[in-house]
Amino acid sequence: GQAGQLKEKFEEIQAQLGRKTVEAEAGAGAVCVVMNGRFEVLAVRLDPLMIATLVGDGADADRQMIEELIAAAVNAAVIKVQELLKTEMASLTGGLNIPGLDKMLGG
C-alpha cells in the first residue's frame, strides 16, 4: 500500500540524489568542490591563477591558505546538499515533517 509507494519513492529519490551535483567555491573561485546529493565529493578543482594571487611568499602559509580554502569550499557544498535534501524531502512527503527521514537520505 502506501508504505510500499513511499519506499519506492524514497529509493527513487536516493538514486536521483546520487546523480544531482552541487558546486561550491571559496577564495573567489580559487577552489571549487563538486559534491553529489549523497555528500560524496566528486571533484576538487584548483585555479592556479587565483591561488597564485591569494597566497603569500611562505610555503607553509601557502599550504595553510589552500587547505583552508578547500575546507571552506567543502563546507559550502555540504550546505548546498542539505538544501537540496530539504527540497527532495518536501517532494517526497508532500511537506510533512517525518523525523529521521533526512538521516535516511544521507543528511
N, C-alpha and C. Protein backbone atom coordinates (compact mmCIF):
# COMPACT_ATOMS: atom_id res chain seq x y z
N GLY A 1 0.82 -1.19 0.00
CA GLY A 1 0.00 0.00 0.00
C GLY A 1 0.86 1.25 0.00
N GLN A 2 0.47 2.14 0.89
CA GLN A 2 1.15 3.42 0.95
C GLN A 2 2.61 3.29 1.38
N ALA A 3 2.88 2.37 2.28
CA ALA A 3 4.26 2.17 2.73
C ALA A 3 5.14 1.72 1.57
N GLY A 4 4.63 0.84 0.74
CA GLY A 4 5.38 0.38 -0.42
C GLY A 4 5.64 1.50 -1.41
N GLN A 5 4.65 2.36 -1.61
CA GLN A 5 4.81 3.50 -2.51
C GLN A 5 5.85 4.48 -1.96
N LEU A 6 5.81 4.71 -0.64
CA LEU A 6 6.75 5.61 0.00
C LEU A 6 8.17 5.06 -0.13
N LYS A 7 8.31 3.74 0.08
CA LYS A 7 9.64 3.12 -0.04
C LYS A 7 10.17 3.24 -1.46
N GLU A 8 9.29 3.02 -2.43
CA GLU A 8 9.69 3.13 -3.83
C GLU A 8 10.12 4.56 -4.16
N LYS A 9 9.35 5.54 -3.69
CA LYS A 9 9.68 6.94 -3.92
C LYS A 9 10.99 7.30 -3.23
N PHE A 10 11.19 6.79 -2.02
CA PHE A 10 12.41 7.02 -1.27
C PHE A 10 13.62 6.50 -2.04
N GLU A 11 13.53 5.29 -2.57
CA GLU A 11 14.64 4.71 -3.34
C GLU A 11 14.89 5.50 -4.62
N GLU A 12 13.84 6.00 -5.24
CA GLU A 12 13.96 6.81 -6.44
C GLU A 12 14.70 8.12 -6.11
N ILE A 13 14.33 8.74 -4.99
CA ILE A 13 14.98 9.99 -4.61
C ILE A 13 16.45 9.76 -4.26
N GLN A 14 16.76 8.65 -3.59
CA GLN A 14 18.16 8.34 -3.28
C GLN A 14 18.97 8.21 -4.57
N ALA A 15 18.40 7.55 -5.56
CA ALA A 15 19.09 7.40 -6.84
C ALA A 15 19.28 8.76 -7.51
N GLN A 16 18.25 9.60 -7.46
CA GLN A 16 18.33 10.94 -8.04
C GLN A 16 19.41 11.77 -7.34
N LEU A 17 19.49 11.65 -6.01
CA LEU A 17 20.47 12.41 -5.26
C LEU A 17 21.90 12.02 -5.66
N GLY A 18 22.09 10.78 -6.02
CA GLY A 18 23.41 10.35 -6.47
C GLY A 18 23.79 10.96 -7.81
N ARG A 19 22.78 11.35 -8.59
CA ARG A 19 23.03 11.94 -9.91
C ARG A 19 23.09 13.47 -9.88
N LYS A 20 22.49 14.07 -8.86
CA LYS A 20 22.49 15.53 -8.77
C LYS A 20 23.77 16.01 -8.13
N THR A 21 24.27 17.12 -8.63
CA THR A 21 25.51 17.67 -8.09
C THR A 21 25.33 19.14 -7.73
N VAL A 22 26.16 19.57 -6.81
CA VAL A 22 26.26 20.98 -6.46
C VAL A 22 27.72 21.37 -6.58
N GLU A 23 27.96 22.64 -6.83
CA GLU A 23 29.32 23.17 -6.86
C GLU A 23 29.40 24.31 -5.87
N ALA A 24 30.50 24.38 -5.16
CA ALA A 24 30.73 25.47 -4.23
C ALA A 24 32.16 25.94 -4.37
N GLU A 25 32.33 27.25 -4.23
CA GLU A 25 33.66 27.84 -4.39
C GLU A 25 34.10 28.53 -3.11
N ALA A 26 35.39 28.74 -3.02
CA ALA A 26 35.98 29.53 -1.94
C ALA A 26 37.14 30.31 -2.54
N GLY A 27 37.47 31.41 -1.89
CA GLY A 27 38.59 32.21 -2.37
C GLY A 27 38.33 32.82 -3.73
N ALA A 28 37.11 33.31 -3.94
CA ALA A 28 36.73 33.94 -5.22
C ALA A 28 37.00 33.03 -6.41
N GLY A 29 36.74 31.74 -6.22
CA GLY A 29 36.90 30.77 -7.31
C GLY A 29 38.24 30.07 -7.33
N ALA A 30 39.09 30.33 -6.33
CA ALA A 30 40.39 29.66 -6.29
C ALA A 30 40.23 28.16 -6.10
N VAL A 31 39.21 27.77 -5.32
CA VAL A 31 38.93 26.36 -5.07
C VAL A 31 37.46 26.11 -5.39
N CYS A 32 37.20 25.05 -6.11
CA CYS A 32 35.83 24.64 -6.42
C CYS A 32 35.67 23.17 -6.04
N VAL A 33 34.59 22.87 -5.32
CA VAL A 33 34.29 21.50 -4.93
C VAL A 33 32.98 21.08 -5.58
N VAL A 34 32.96 19.90 -6.17
CA VAL A 34 31.75 19.33 -6.74
C VAL A 34 31.35 18.15 -5.86
N MET A 35 30.10 18.17 -5.39
CA MET A 35 29.60 17.13 -4.49
C MET A 35 28.24 16.67 -4.99
N ASN A 36 27.97 15.36 -4.84
CA ASN A 36 26.65 14.89 -5.24
C ASN A 36 25.69 14.94 -4.04
N GLY A 37 24.45 14.60 -4.30
CA GLY A 37 23.42 14.66 -3.27
C GLY A 37 23.56 13.63 -2.18
N ARG A 38 24.55 12.79 -2.27
CA ARG A 38 24.84 11.80 -1.22
C ARG A 38 26.05 12.23 -0.39
N PHE A 39 26.43 13.49 -0.51
CA PHE A 39 27.57 14.06 0.23
C PHE A 39 28.90 13.44 -0.18
N GLU A 40 28.99 12.95 -1.41
CA GLU A 40 30.24 12.40 -1.91
C GLU A 40 30.95 13.49 -2.71
N VAL A 41 32.20 13.77 -2.38
CA VAL A 41 32.98 14.75 -3.13
C VAL A 41 33.41 14.09 -4.43
N LEU A 42 33.00 14.69 -5.54
CA LEU A 42 33.31 14.13 -6.85
C LEU A 42 34.55 14.77 -7.46
N ALA A 43 34.80 16.03 -7.12
CA ALA A 43 35.95 16.73 -7.70
C ALA A 43 36.34 17.90 -6.82
N VAL A 44 37.63 18.18 -6.81
CA VAL A 44 38.18 19.39 -6.21
C VAL A 44 39.04 20.03 -7.29
N ARG A 45 38.66 21.26 -7.67
CA ARG A 45 39.42 21.95 -8.71
C ARG A 45 40.10 23.17 -8.12
N LEU A 46 41.37 23.34 -8.46
CA LEU A 46 42.14 24.50 -8.02
C LEU A 46 42.45 25.36 -9.23
N ASP A 47 42.17 26.65 -9.12
CA ASP A 47 42.50 27.59 -10.18
C ASP A 47 43.88 28.16 -9.88
N PRO A 48 44.92 27.72 -10.59
CA PRO A 48 46.29 28.12 -10.27
C PRO A 48 46.48 29.64 -10.27
N LEU A 49 45.85 30.33 -11.20
CA LEU A 49 46.00 31.77 -11.28
C LEU A 49 45.40 32.46 -10.06
N MET A 50 44.20 32.02 -9.66
CA MET A 50 43.55 32.61 -8.48
C MET A 50 44.34 32.29 -7.22
N ILE A 51 44.82 31.07 -7.11
CA ILE A 51 45.59 30.68 -5.92
C ILE A 51 46.87 31.51 -5.85
N ALA A 52 47.51 31.72 -6.98
CA ALA A 52 48.75 32.50 -7.00
C ALA A 52 48.52 33.92 -6.50
N THR A 53 47.34 34.48 -6.78
CA THR A 53 47.07 35.84 -6.32
C THR A 53 46.72 35.89 -4.85
N LEU A 54 46.29 34.76 -4.27
CA LEU A 54 45.85 34.74 -2.87
C LEU A 54 46.96 34.40 -1.88
N VAL A 55 47.92 33.58 -2.30
CA VAL A 55 48.92 33.09 -1.36
C VAL A 55 50.11 34.03 -1.27
N GLY A 56 50.83 33.93 -0.16
CA GLY A 56 51.99 34.79 0.06
C GLY A 56 53.28 34.15 -0.40
N ASP A 57 54.34 34.53 0.26
CA ASP A 57 55.67 34.05 -0.13
C ASP A 57 56.09 32.76 0.58
N GLY A 58 55.54 32.51 1.77
CA GLY A 58 55.97 31.35 2.55
C GLY A 58 55.24 30.08 2.17
N ALA A 59 55.98 29.00 2.01
CA ALA A 59 55.38 27.73 1.60
C ALA A 59 54.36 27.24 2.61
N ASP A 60 54.65 27.37 3.92
CA ASP A 60 53.71 26.92 4.93
C ASP A 60 52.44 27.76 4.91
N ALA A 61 52.57 29.05 4.72
CA ALA A 61 51.41 29.93 4.64
C ALA A 61 50.58 29.59 3.41
N ASP A 62 51.25 29.29 2.30
CA ASP A 62 50.55 28.92 1.07
C ASP A 62 49.73 27.65 1.28
N ARG A 63 50.39 26.65 1.84
CA ARG A 63 49.72 25.37 2.08
C ARG A 63 48.53 25.55 3.01
N GLN A 64 48.72 26.31 4.07
CA GLN A 64 47.64 26.53 5.04
C GLN A 64 46.47 27.27 4.39
N MET A 65 46.75 28.27 3.58
CA MET A 65 45.70 29.02 2.89
C MET A 65 44.91 28.11 1.97
N ILE A 66 45.59 27.28 1.20
CA ILE A 66 44.92 26.37 0.27
C ILE A 66 44.08 25.35 1.03
N GLU A 67 44.61 24.81 2.12
CA GLU A 67 43.85 23.86 2.94
C GLU A 67 42.59 24.51 3.49
N GLU A 68 42.70 25.75 3.95
CA GLU A 68 41.53 26.46 4.48
C GLU A 68 40.50 26.72 3.38
N LEU A 69 40.96 27.04 2.19
CA LEU A 69 40.03 27.26 1.07
C LEU A 69 39.31 25.97 0.68
N ILE A 70 40.04 24.86 0.69
CA ILE A 70 39.41 23.57 0.37
C ILE A 70 38.35 23.24 1.42
N ALA A 71 38.68 23.42 2.70
CA ALA A 71 37.71 23.15 3.77
C ALA A 71 36.49 24.04 3.62
N ALA A 72 36.70 25.32 3.32
CA ALA A 72 35.58 26.24 3.16
C ALA A 72 34.69 25.84 1.99
N ALA A 73 35.29 25.42 0.88
CA ALA A 73 34.52 25.00 -0.29
C ALA A 73 33.73 23.73 0.00
N VAL A 74 34.34 22.78 0.70
CA VAL A 74 33.63 21.55 1.07
C VAL A 74 32.45 21.87 1.98
N ASN A 75 32.67 22.73 2.97
CA ASN A 75 31.59 23.10 3.89
C ASN A 75 30.45 23.81 3.15
N ALA A 76 30.79 24.66 2.20
CA ALA A 76 29.76 25.34 1.41
C ALA A 76 28.98 24.33 0.56
N ALA A 77 29.67 23.32 0.03
CA ALA A 77 28.99 22.29 -0.76
C ALA A 77 28.05 21.47 0.12
N VAL A 78 28.47 21.18 1.35
CA VAL A 78 27.60 20.44 2.28
C VAL A 78 26.31 21.21 2.54
N ILE A 79 26.42 22.50 2.73
CA ILE A 79 25.22 23.33 2.96
C ILE A 79 24.30 23.27 1.74
N LYS A 80 24.87 23.33 0.54
CA LYS A 80 24.06 23.25 -0.67
C LYS A 80 23.36 21.90 -0.79
N VAL A 81 24.06 20.82 -0.43
CA VAL A 81 23.44 19.49 -0.50
C VAL A 81 22.33 19.39 0.55
N GLN A 82 22.52 19.95 1.73
CA GLN A 82 21.48 19.94 2.75
C GLN A 82 20.23 20.66 2.24
N GLU A 83 20.41 21.77 1.54
CA GLU A 83 19.27 22.48 0.95
C GLU A 83 18.59 21.63 -0.11
N LEU A 84 19.39 20.93 -0.91
CA LEU A 84 18.85 20.02 -1.92
C LEU A 84 18.03 18.92 -1.26
N LEU A 85 18.55 18.36 -0.16
CA LEU A 85 17.82 17.32 0.57
C LEU A 85 16.48 17.82 1.09
N LYS A 86 16.45 19.03 1.61
CA LYS A 86 15.19 19.60 2.11
C LYS A 86 14.16 19.68 1.00
N THR A 87 14.60 20.10 -0.17
CA THR A 87 13.70 20.20 -1.32
C THR A 87 13.19 18.82 -1.72
N GLU A 88 14.10 17.85 -1.78
CA GLU A 88 13.71 16.49 -2.17
C GLU A 88 12.78 15.87 -1.13
N MET A 89 13.06 16.11 0.15
CA MET A 89 12.20 15.55 1.20
C MET A 89 10.80 16.15 1.12
N ALA A 90 10.72 17.45 0.83
CA ALA A 90 9.41 18.09 0.71
C ALA A 90 8.61 17.46 -0.42
N SER A 91 9.29 17.12 -1.52
CA SER A 91 8.57 16.49 -2.63
C SER A 91 8.16 15.07 -2.28
N LEU A 92 8.97 14.38 -1.48
CA LEU A 92 8.67 13.01 -1.09
C LEU A 92 7.50 12.95 -0.12
N THR A 93 7.48 13.87 0.83
CA THR A 93 6.49 13.81 1.91
C THR A 93 5.32 14.74 1.72
N GLY A 94 5.33 15.52 0.65
CA GLY A 94 4.26 16.48 0.45
C GLY A 94 4.28 17.57 1.51
N GLY A 95 5.46 17.86 2.07
CA GLY A 95 5.60 18.91 3.06
C GLY A 95 5.48 18.43 4.50
N LEU A 96 5.17 17.15 4.70
CA LEU A 96 5.07 16.62 6.06
C LEU A 96 6.46 16.45 6.65
N ASN A 97 6.60 16.72 7.93
CA ASN A 97 7.87 16.52 8.61
C ASN A 97 7.91 15.11 9.18
N ILE A 98 8.77 14.28 8.63
CA ILE A 98 8.92 12.91 9.11
C ILE A 98 10.27 12.81 9.80
N PRO A 99 10.27 12.73 11.15
CA PRO A 99 11.55 12.69 11.88
C PRO A 99 12.44 11.55 11.40
N GLY A 100 13.72 11.87 11.19
CA GLY A 100 14.69 10.85 10.79
C GLY A 100 14.80 10.62 9.30
N LEU A 101 13.89 11.18 8.50
CA LEU A 101 13.93 10.94 7.06
C LEU A 101 15.20 11.54 6.43
N ASP A 102 15.62 12.70 6.94
CA ASP A 102 16.83 13.30 6.40
C ASP A 102 18.04 12.41 6.64
N LYS A 103 18.09 11.72 7.78
CA LYS A 103 19.19 10.80 8.06
C LYS A 103 19.17 9.61 7.10
N MET A 104 17.98 9.14 6.78
CA MET A 104 17.86 8.02 5.85
C MET A 104 18.33 8.40 4.45
N LEU A 105 18.14 9.66 4.08
CA LEU A 105 18.55 10.13 2.76
C LEU A 105 20.02 10.50 2.71
N GLY A 106 20.68 10.49 3.86
CA GLY A 106 22.10 10.75 3.89
C GLY A 106 22.47 12.08 4.50
N GLY A 107 21.52 12.81 5.06
CA GLY A 107 21.79 14.13 5.63
C GLY A 107 22.21 14.08 7.07
